[in-house]
JSON list of N, CA and C in Angstrom, two decimals:
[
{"chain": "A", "resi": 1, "resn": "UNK", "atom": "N", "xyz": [201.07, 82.28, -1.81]},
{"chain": "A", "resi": 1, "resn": "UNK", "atom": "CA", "xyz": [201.23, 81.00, -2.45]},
{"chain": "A", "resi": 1, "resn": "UNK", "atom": "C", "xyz": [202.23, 81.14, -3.59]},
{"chain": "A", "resi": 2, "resn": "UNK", "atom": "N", "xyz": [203.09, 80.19, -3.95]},
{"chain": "A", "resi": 2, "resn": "UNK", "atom": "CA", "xyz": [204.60, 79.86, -4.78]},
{"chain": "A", "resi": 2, "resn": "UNK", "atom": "C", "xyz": [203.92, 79.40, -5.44]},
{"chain": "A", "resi": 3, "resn": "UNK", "atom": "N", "xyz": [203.94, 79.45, -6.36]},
{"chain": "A", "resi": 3, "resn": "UNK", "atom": "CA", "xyz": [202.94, 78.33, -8.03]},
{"chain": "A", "resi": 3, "resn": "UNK", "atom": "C", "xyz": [204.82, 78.52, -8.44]},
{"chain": "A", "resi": 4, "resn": "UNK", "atom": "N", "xyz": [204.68, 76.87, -8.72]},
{"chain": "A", "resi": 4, "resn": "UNK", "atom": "CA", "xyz": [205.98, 76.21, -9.05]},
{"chain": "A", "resi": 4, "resn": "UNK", "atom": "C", "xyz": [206.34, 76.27, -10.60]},
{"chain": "A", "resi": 5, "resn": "UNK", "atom": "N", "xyz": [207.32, 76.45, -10.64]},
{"chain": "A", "resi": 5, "resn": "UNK", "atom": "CA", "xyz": [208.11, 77.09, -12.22]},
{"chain": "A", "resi": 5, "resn": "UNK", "atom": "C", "xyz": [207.35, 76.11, -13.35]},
{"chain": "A", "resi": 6, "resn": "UNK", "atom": "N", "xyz": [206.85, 76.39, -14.29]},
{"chain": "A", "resi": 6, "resn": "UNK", "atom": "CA", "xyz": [206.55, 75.78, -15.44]},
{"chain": "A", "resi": 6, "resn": "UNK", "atom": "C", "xyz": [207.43, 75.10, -15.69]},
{"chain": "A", "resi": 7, "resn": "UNK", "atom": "N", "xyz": [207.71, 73.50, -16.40]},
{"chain": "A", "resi": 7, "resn": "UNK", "atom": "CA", "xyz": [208.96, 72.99, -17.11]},
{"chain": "A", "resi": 7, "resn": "UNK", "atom": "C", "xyz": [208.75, 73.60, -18.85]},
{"chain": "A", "resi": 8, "resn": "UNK", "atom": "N", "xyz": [209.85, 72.96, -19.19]},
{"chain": "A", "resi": 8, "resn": "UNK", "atom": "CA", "xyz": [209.98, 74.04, -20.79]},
{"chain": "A", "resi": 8, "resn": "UNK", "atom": "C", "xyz": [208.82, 73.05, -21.67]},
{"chain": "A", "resi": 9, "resn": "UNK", "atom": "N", "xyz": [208.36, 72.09, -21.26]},
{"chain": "A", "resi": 9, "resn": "UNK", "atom": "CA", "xyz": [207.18, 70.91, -22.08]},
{"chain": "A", "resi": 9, "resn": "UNK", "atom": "C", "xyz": [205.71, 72.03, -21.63]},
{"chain": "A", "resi": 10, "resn": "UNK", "atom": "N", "xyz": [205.79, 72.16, -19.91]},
{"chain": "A", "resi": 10, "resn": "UNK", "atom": "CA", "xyz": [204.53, 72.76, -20.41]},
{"chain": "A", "resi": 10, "resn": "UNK", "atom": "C", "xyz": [204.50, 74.12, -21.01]},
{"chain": "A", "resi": 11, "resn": "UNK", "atom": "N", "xyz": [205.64, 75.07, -21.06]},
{"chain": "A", "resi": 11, "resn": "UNK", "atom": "CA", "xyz": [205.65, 75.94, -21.54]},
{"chain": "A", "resi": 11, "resn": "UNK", "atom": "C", "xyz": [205.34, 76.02, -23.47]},
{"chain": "A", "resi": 12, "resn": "UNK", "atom": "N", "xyz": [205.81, 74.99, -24.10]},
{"chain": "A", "resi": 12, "resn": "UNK", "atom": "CA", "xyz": [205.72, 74.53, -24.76]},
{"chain": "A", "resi": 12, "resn": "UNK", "atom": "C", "xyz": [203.85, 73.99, -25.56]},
{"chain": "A", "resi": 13, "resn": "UNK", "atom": "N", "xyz": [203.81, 73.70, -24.82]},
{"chain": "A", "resi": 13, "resn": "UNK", "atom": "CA", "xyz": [201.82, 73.13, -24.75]},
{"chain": "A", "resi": 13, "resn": "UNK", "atom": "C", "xyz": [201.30, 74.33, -24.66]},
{"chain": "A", "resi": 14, "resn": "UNK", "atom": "N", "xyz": [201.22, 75.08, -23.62]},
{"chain": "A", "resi": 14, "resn": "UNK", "atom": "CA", "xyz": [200.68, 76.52, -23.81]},
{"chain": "A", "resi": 14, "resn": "UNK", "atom": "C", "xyz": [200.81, 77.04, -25.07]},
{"chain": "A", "resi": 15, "resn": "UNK", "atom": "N", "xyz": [201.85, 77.19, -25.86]},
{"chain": "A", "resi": 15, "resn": "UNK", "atom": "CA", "xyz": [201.97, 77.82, -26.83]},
{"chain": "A", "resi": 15, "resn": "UNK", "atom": "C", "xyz": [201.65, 77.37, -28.17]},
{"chain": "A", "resi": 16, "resn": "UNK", "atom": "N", "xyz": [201.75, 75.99, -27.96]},
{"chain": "A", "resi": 16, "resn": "UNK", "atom": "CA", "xyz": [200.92, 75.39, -29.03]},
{"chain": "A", "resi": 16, "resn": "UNK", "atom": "C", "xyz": [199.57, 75.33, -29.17]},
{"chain": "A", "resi": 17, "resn": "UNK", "atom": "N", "xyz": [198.91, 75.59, -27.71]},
{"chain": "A", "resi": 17, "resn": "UNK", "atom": "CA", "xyz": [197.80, 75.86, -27.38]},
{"chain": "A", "resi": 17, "resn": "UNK", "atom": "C", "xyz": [196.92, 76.84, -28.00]},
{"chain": "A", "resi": 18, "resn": "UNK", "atom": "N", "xyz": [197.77, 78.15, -27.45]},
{"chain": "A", "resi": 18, "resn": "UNK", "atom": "CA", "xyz": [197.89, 79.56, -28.18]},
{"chain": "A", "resi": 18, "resn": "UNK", "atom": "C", "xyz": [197.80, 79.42, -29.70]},
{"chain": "A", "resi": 19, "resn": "UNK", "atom": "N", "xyz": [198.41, 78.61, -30.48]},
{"chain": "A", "resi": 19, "resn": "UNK", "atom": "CA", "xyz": [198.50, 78.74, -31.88]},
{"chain": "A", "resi": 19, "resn": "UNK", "atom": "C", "xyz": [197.51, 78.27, -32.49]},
{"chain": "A", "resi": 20, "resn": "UNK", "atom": "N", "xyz": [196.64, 77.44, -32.17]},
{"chain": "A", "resi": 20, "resn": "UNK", "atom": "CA", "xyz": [195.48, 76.19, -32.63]},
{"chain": "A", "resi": 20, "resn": "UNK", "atom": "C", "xyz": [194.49, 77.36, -32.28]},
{"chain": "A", "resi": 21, "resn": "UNK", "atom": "N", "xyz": [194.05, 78.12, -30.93]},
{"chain": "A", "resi": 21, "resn": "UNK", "atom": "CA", "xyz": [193.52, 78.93, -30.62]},
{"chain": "A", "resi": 21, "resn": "UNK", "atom": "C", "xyz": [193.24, 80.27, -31.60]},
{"chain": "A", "resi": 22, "resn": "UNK", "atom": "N", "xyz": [194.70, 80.38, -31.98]},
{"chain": "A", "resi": 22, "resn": "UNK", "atom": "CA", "xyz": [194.73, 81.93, -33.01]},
{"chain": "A", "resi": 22, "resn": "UNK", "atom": "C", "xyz": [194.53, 81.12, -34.33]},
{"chain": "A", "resi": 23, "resn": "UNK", "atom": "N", "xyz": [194.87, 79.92, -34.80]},
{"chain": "A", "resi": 23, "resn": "UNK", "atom": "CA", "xyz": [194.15, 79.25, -36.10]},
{"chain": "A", "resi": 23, "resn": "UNK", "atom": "C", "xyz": [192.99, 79.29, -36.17]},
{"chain": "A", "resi": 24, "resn": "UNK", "atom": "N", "xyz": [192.22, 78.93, -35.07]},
{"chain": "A", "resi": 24, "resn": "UNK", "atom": "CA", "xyz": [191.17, 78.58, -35.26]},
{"chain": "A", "resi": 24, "resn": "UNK", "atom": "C", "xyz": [189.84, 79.78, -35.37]},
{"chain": "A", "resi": 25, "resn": "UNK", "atom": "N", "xyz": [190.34, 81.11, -34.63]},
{"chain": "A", "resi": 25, "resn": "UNK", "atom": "CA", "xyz": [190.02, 82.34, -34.39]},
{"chain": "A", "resi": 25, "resn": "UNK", "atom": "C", "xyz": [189.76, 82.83, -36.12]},
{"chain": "A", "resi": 26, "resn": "UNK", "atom": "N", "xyz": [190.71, 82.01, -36.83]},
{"chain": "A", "resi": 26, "resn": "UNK", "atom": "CA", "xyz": [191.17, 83.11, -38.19]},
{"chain": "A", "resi": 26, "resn": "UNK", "atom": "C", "xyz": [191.08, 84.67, -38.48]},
{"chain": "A", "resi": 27, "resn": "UNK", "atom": "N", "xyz": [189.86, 84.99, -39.26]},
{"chain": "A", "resi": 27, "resn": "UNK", "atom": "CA", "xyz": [190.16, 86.44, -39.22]},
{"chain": "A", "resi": 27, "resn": "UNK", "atom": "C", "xyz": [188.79, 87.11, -38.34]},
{"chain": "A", "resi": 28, "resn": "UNK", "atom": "N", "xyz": [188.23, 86.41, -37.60]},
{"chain": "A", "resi": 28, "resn": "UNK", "atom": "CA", "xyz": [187.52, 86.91, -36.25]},
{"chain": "A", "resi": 28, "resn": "UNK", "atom": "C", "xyz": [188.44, 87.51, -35.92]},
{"chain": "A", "resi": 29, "resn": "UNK", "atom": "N", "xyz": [187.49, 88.83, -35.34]},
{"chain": "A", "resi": 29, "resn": "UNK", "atom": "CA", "xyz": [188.89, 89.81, -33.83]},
{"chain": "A", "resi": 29, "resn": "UNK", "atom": "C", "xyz": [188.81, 89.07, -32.94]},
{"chain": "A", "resi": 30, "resn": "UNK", "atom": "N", "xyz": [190.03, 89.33, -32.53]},
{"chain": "A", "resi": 30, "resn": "UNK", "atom": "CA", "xyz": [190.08, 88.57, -30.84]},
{"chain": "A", "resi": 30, "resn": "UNK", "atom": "C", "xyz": [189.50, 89.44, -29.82]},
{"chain": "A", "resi": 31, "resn": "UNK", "atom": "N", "xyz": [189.10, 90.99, -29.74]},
{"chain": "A", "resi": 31, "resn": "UNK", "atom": "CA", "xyz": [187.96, 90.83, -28.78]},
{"chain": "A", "resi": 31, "resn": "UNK", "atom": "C", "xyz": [186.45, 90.54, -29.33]},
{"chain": "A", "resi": 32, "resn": "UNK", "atom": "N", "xyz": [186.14, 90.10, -30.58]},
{"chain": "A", "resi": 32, "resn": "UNK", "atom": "CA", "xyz": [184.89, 89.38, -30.53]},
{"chain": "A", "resi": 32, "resn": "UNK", "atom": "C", "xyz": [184.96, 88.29, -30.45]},
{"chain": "A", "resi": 33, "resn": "UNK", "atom": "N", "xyz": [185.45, 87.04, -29.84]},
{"chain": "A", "resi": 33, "resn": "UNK", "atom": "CA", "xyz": [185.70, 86.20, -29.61]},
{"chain": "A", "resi": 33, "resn": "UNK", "atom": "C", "xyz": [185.90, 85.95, -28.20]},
{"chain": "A", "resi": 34, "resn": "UNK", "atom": "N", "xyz": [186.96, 86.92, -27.82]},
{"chain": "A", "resi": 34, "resn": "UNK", "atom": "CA", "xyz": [187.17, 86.82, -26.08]},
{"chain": "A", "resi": 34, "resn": "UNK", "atom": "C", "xyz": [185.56, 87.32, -25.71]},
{"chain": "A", "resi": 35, "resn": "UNK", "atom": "N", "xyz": [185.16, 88.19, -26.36]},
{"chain": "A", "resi": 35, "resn": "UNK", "atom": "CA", "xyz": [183.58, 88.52, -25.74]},
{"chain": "A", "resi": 35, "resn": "UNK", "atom": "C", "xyz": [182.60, 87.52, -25.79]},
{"chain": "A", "resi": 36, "resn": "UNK", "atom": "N", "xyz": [182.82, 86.81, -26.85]},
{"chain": "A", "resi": 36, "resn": "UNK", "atom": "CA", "xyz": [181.04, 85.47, -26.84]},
{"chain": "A", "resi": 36, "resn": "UNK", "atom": "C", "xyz": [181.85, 84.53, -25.97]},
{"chain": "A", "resi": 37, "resn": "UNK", "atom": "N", "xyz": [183.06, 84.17, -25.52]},
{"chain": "A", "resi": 37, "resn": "UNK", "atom": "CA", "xyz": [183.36, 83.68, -24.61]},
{"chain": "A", "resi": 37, "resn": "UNK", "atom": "C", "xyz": [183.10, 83.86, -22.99]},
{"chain": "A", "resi": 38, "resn": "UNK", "atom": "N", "xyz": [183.07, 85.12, -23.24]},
{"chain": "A", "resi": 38, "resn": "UNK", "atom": "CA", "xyz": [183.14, 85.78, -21.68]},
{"chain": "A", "resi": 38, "resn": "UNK", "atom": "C", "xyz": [184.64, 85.66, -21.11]},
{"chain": "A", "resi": 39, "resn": "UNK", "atom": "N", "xyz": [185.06, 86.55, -21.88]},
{"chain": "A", "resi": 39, "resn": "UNK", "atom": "CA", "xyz": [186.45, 87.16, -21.49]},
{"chain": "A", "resi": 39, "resn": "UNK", "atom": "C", "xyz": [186.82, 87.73, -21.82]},
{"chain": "A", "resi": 40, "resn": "UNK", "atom": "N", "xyz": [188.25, 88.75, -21.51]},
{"chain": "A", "resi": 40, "resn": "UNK", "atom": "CA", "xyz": [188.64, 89.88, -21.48]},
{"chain": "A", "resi": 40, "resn": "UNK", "atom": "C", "xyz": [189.87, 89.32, -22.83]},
{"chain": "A", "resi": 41, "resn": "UNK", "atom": "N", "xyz": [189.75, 90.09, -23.83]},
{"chain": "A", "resi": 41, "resn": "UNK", "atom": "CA", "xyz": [190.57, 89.93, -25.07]},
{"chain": "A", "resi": 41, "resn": "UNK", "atom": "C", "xyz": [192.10, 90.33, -24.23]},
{"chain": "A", "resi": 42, "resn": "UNK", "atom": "N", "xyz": [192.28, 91.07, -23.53]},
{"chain": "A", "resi": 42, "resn": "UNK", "atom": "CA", "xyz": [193.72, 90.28, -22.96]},
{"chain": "A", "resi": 42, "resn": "UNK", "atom": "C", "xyz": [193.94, 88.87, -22.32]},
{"chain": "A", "resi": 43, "resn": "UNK", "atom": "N", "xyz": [193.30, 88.55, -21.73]},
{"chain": "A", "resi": 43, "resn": "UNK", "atom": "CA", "xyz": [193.26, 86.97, -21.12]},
{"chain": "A", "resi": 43, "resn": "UNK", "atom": "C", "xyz": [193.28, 86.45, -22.04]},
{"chain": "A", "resi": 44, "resn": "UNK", "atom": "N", "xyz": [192.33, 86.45, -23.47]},
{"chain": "A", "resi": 44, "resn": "UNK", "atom": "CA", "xyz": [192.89, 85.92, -25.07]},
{"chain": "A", "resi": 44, "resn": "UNK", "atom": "C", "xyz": [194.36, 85.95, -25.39]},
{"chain": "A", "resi": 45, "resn": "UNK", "atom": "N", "xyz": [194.31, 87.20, -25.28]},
{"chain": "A", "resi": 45, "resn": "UNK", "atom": "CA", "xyz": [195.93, 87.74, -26.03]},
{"chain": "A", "resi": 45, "resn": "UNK", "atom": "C", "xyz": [196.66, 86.90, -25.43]},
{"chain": "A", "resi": 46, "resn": "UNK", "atom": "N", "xyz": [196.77, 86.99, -24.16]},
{"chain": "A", "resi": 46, "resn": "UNK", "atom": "CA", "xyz": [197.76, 85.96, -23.30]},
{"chain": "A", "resi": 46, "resn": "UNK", "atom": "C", "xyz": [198.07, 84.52, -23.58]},
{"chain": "A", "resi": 47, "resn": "UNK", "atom": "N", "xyz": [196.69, 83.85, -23.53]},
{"chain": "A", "resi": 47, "resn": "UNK", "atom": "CA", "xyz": [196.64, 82.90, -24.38]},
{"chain": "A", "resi": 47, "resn": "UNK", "atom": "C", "xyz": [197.78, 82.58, -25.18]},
{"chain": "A", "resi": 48, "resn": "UNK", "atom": "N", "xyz": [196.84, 83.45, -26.18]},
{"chain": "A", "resi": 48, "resn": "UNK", "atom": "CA", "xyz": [197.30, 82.84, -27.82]},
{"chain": "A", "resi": 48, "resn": "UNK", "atom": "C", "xyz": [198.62, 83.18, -27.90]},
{"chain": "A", "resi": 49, "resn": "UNK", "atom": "N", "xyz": [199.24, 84.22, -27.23]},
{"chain": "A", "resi": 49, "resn": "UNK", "atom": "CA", "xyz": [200.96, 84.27, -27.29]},
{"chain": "A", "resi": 49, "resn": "UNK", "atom": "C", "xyz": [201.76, 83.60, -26.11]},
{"chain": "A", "resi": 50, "resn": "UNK", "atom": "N", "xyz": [201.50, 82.59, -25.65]},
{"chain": "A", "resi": 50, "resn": "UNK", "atom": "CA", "xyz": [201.78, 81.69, -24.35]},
{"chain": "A", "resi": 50, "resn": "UNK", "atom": "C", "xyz": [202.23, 82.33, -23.65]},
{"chain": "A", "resi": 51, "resn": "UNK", "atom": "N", "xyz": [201.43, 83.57, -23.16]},
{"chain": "A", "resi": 51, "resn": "UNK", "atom": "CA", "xyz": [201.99, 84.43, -21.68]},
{"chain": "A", "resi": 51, "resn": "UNK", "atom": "C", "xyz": [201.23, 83.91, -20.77]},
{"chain": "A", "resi": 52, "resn": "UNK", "atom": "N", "xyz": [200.34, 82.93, -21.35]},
{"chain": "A", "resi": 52, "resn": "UNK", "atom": "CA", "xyz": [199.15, 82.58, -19.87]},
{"chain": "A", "resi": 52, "resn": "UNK", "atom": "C", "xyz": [199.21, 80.81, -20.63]},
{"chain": "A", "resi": 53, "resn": "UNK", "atom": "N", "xyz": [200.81, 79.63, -20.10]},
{"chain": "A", "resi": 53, "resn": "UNK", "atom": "CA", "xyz": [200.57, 78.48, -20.57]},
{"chain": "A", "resi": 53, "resn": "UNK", "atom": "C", "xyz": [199.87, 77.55, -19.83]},
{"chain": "A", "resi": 54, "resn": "UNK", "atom": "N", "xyz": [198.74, 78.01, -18.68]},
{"chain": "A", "resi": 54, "resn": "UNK", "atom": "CA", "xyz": [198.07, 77.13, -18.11]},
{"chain": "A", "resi": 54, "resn": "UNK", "atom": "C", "xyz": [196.83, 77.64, -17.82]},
{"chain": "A", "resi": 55, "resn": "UNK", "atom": "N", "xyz": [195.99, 77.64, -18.76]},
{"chain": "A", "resi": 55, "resn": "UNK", "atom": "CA", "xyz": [194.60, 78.76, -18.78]},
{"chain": "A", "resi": 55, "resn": "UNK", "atom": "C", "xyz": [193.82, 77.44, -17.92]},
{"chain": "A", "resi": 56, "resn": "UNK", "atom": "N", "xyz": [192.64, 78.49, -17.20]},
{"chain": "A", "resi": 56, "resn": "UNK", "atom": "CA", "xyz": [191.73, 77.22, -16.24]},
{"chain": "A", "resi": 56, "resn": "UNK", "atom": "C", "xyz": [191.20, 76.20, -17.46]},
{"chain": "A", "resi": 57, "resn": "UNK", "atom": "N", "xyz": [190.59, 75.59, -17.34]},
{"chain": "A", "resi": 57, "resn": "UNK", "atom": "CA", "xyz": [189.57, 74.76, -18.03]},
{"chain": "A", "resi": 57, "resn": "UNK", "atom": "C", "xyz": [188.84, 75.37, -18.70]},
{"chain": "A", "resi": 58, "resn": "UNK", "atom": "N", "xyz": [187.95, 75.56, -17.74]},
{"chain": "A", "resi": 58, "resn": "UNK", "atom": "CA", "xyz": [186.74, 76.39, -18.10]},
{"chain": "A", "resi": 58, "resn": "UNK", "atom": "C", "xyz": [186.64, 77.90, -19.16]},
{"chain": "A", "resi": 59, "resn": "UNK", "atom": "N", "xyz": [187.96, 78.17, -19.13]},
{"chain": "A", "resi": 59, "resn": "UNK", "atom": "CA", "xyz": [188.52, 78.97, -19.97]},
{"chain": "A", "resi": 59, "resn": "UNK", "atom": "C", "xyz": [188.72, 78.18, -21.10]},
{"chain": "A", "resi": 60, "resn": "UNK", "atom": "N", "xyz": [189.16, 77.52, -21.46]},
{"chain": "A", "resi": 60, "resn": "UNK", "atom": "CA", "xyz": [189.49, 76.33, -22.15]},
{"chain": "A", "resi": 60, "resn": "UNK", "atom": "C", "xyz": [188.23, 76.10, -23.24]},
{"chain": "A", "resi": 61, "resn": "UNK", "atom": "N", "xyz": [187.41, 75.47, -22.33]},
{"chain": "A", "resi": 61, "resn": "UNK", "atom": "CA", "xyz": [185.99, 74.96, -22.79]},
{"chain": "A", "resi": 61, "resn": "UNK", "atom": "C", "xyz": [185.06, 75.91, -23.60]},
{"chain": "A", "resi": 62, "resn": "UNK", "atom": "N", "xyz": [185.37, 77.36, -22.58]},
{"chain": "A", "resi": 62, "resn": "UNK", "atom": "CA", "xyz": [184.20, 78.37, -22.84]},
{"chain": "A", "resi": 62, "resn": "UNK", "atom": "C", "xyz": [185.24, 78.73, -24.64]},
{"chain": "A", "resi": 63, "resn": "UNK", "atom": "N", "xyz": [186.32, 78.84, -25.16]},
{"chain": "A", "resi": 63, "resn": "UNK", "atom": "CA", "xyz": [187.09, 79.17, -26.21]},
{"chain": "A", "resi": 63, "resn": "UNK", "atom": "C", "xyz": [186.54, 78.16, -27.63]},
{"chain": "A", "resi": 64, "resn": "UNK", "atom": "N", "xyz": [186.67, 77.16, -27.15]},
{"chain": "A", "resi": 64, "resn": "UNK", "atom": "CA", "xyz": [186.92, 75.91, -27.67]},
{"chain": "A", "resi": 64, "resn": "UNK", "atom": "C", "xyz": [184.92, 75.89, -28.25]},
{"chain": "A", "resi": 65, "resn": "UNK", "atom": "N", "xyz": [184.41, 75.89, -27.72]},
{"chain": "A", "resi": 65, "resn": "UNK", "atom": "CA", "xyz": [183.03, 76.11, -28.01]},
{"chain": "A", "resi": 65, "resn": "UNK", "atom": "C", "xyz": [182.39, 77.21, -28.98]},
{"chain": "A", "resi": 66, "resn": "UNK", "atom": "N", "xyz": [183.14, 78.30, -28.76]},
{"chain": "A", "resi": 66, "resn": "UNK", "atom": "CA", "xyz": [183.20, 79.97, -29.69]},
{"chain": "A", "resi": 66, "resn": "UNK", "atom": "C", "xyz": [183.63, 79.13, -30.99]},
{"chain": "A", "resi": 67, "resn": "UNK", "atom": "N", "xyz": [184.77, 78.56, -30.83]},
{"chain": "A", "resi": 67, "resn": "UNK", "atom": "CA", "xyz": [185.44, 78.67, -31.84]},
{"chain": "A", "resi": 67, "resn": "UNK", "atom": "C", "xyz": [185.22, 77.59, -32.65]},
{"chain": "A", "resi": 68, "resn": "UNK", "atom": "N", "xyz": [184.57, 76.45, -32.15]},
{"chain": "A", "resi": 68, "resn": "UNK", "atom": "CA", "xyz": [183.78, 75.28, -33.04]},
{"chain": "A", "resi": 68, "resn": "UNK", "atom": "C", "xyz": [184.65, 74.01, -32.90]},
{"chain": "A", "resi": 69, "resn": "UNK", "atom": "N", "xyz": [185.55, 74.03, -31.65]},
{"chain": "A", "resi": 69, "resn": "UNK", "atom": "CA", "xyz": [186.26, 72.69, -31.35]},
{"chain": "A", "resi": 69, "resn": "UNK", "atom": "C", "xyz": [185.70, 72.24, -30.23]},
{"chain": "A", "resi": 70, "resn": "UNK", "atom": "N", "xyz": [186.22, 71.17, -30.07]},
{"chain": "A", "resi": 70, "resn": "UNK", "atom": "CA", "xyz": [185.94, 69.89, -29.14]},
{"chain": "A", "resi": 70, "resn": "UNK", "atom": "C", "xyz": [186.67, 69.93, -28.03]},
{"chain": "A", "resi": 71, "resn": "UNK", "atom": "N", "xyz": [187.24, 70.10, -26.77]},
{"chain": "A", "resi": 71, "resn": "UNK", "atom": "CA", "xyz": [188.02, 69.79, -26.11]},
{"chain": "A", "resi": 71, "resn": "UNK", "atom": "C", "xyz": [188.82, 68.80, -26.46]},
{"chain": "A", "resi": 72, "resn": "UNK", "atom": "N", "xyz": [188.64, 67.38, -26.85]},
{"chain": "A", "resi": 72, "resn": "UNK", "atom": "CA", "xyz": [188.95, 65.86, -27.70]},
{"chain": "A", "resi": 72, "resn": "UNK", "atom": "C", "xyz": [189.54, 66.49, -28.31]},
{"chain": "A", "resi": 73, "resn": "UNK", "atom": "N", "xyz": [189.40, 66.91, -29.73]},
{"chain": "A", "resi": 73, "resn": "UNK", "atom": "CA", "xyz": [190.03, 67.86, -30.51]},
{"chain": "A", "resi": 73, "resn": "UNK", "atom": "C", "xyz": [191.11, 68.43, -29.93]},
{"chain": "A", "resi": 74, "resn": "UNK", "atom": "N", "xyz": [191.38, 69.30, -29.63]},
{"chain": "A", "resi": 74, "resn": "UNK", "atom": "CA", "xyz": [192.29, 70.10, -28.69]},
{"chain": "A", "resi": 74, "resn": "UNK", "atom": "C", "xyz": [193.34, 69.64, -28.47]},
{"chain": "A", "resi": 75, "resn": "UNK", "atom": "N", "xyz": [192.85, 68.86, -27.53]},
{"chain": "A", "resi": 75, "resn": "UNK", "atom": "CA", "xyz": [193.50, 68.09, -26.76]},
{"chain": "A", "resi": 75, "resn": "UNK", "atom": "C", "xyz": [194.81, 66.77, -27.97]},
{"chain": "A", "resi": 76, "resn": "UNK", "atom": "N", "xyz": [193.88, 66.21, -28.75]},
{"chain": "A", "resi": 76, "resn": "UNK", "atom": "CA", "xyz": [194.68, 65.60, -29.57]},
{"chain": "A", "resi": 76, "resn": "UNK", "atom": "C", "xyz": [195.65, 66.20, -30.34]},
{"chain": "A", "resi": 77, "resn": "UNK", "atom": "N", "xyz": [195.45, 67.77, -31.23]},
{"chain": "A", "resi": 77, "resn": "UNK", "atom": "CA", "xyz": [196.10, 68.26, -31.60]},
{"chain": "A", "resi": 77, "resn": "UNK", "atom": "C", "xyz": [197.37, 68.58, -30.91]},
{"chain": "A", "resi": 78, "resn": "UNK", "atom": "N", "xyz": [196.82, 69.37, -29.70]},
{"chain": "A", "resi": 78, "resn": "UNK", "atom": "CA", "xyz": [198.45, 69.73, -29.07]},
{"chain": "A", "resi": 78, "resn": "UNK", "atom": "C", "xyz": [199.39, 68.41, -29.03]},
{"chain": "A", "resi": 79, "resn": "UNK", "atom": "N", "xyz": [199.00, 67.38, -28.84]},
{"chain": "A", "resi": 79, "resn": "UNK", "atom": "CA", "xyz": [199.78, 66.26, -28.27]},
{"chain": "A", "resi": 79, "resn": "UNK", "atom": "C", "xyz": [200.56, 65.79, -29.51]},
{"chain": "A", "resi": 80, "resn": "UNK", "atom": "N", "xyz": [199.83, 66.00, -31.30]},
{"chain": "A", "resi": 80, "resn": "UNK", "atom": "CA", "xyz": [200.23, 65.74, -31.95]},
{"chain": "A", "resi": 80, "resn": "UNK", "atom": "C", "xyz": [201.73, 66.39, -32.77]},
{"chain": "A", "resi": 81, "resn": "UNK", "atom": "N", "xyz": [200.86, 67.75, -32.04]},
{"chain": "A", "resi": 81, "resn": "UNK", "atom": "CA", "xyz": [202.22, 68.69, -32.61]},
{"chain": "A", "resi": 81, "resn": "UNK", "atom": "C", "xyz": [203.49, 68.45, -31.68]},
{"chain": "A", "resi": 82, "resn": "UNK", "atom": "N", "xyz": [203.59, 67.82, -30.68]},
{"chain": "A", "resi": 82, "resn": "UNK", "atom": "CA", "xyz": [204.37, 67.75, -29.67]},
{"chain": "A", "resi": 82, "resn": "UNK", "atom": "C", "xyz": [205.13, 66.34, -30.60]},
{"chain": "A", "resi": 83, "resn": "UNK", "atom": "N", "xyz": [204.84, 65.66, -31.43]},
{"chain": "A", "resi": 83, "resn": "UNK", "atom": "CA", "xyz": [205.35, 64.48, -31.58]},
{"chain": "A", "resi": 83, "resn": "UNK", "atom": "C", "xyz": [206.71, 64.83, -32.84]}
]
């Protein structure tokens, strides 16, 4: 399977993604964090430095919950920084 080229917007979102993610982390480690998540602090790392700009959801959700945001949240922020 071909998974079709990212455009430079979503590349873009990922990484803003990544940044709200590592804000919000502050001075938590990122593998105690990727761990109460249930994930591998590289799949974090990736993340938060937009090597991974289209994480599943559920990846998403399970972060966003650790870290004391909302999906709503999230979601509004990236869109804001995009403006």
């Amino acid at each position: 399977m071909v998974r079709t080229p990212l455009t430079p917007e979503e590349r873009e979102r990922g990484e803003r993604l990544g940044r709200l993610l590592r804000d919000a982390r502050g001075v938590r480690t990122m593998v105690a964090v990727a761990a109460e998540a249930g994930l591998s602090a590289e799949t974090l790392r990736k993340i938060e430095t937009g090597r991974a700009p289209t994480p599943a959801l559920f990846t998403v959700a399970a972060l966003a919950s650790v870290l004391g945001l909302s999906l709503d949240d999230l979601v509004e922020r990236c869109e804001l920084l995009a403006a």
